[in-house]
Short mmCIF file of C-alpha atoms in Angstrom, two decimals:
data_model
loop_
_atom_site.label_atom_id
_atom_site.label_comp_id
_atom_site.label_asym_id
_atom_site.label_seq_id
_atom_site.Cartn_x
_atom_site.Cartn_y
_atom_site.Cartn_z
CA VAL A 1 8.05 29.27 -81.40
CA GLY A 2 6.26 26.10 -82.41
CA LEU A 3 7.70 23.03 -84.07
CA CYS A 4 6.41 23.99 -87.53
CA GLU A 5 8.14 27.35 -87.34
CA LYS A 6 11.40 25.72 -86.24
CA ILE A 7 11.23 23.20 -89.08
CA GLU A 8 10.70 25.94 -91.64
CA GLU A 9 13.29 28.22 -90.04
CA ILE A 10 16.14 25.71 -90.29
CA GLY A 11 14.99 24.02 -93.49
CA ALA A 12 14.39 20.62 -91.89
CA GLY A 13 11.26 19.88 -93.88
CA ILE A 14 8.15 21.29 -95.43
CA ILE A 15 4.91 22.04 -93.65
CA VAL A 16 1.54 20.95 -95.03
CA ARG A 17 -1.99 21.51 -93.85
CA PRO A 18 -3.95 18.44 -92.73
CA GLU A 19 -5.87 18.45 -96.00
CA VAL A 20 -5.56 16.02 -98.91
CA ASP A 21 -4.54 18.63 -101.51
CA SER A 22 -1.89 20.11 -99.23
CA ILE A 23 -0.47 16.67 -98.38
CA VAL A 24 -0.38 15.67 -102.07
CA THR A 25 1.42 18.91 -102.93
CA GLY A 26 3.90 18.35 -100.12
CA ILE A 27 4.65 14.80 -101.25
CA LYS A 28 5.18 15.99 -104.83
CA GLN A 29 7.55 18.70 -103.58
CA MET A 30 9.55 16.18 -101.56
CA ILE A 31 9.85 13.77 -104.49
CA THR A 32 11.56 16.40 -106.62
CA ARG A 33 13.79 17.97 -103.94
CA LYS A 34 17.49 17.34 -104.25
CA ASP A 35 18.25 18.28 -100.63
CA LYS A 36 16.26 15.55 -98.86
CA ALA A 37 19.38 14.17 -97.15
CA VAL A 38 20.28 17.62 -95.81
CA MET A 39 16.71 18.13 -94.61
CA GLY A 40 16.82 14.76 -92.85
CA HIS A 41 20.08 15.64 -91.14
CA LEU A 42 18.70 19.01 -90.01
CA ALA A 43 15.51 17.36 -88.73
CA LYS A 44 17.51 14.80 -86.73
CA GLU A 45 19.66 17.57 -85.28
CA LEU A 46 16.53 19.53 -84.32
CA VAL A 47 15.10 16.51 -82.50
CA ASP A 48 18.40 15.58 -80.83
CA ASN A 49 18.89 19.13 -79.54
CA ASN A 50 15.33 19.83 -78.43
CA TYR A 51 13.16 16.76 -78.02
CA THR A 52 15.15 13.99 -76.33
CA TRP A 53 14.14 12.80 -72.88
CA ASP A 54 17.31 14.36 -71.42
CA VAL A 55 16.45 17.78 -72.85
CA ILE A 56 12.81 17.49 -71.78
CA ALA A 57 13.78 16.41 -68.25
CA ILE A 58 16.14 19.37 -67.83
CA GLU A 59 13.47 21.75 -69.10
CA LEU A 60 10.90 20.22 -66.76
CA LEU A 61 13.23 20.53 -63.76
CA ASN A 62 14.08 24.13 -64.64
CA ASN A 63 10.39 25.01 -64.87
CA PHE A 64 9.64 23.22 -61.62
CA GLU A 65 12.42 25.10 -59.81
CA LYS A 66 11.26 28.40 -61.31
CA TYR A 67 7.67 27.95 -60.18
CA ALA A 68 8.55 26.34 -56.86
CA SER A 69 10.70 29.34 -55.95
CA ARG A 70 7.65 31.60 -56.44
CA THR A 71 5.55 29.59 -54.01
CA LYS A 72 5.93 30.17 -50.29
CA LEU A 73 5.32 27.19 -48.07
#
């Protein structure tokens, strides 16, 4: 699952296409939303749980161990 899907799944933001009209629409939607603070909290939680250096390092080590165990020296 990609980052966009995770953001939409937990309600941590809105996703826009990299096109002017889509970005304008997204900005207008965000201006009128009442739950911006909740979205911000959910986005921070998503980052803290998945994208800190500690989390990335553990994931990298796990992948290294997984692939290293498949390789015979």
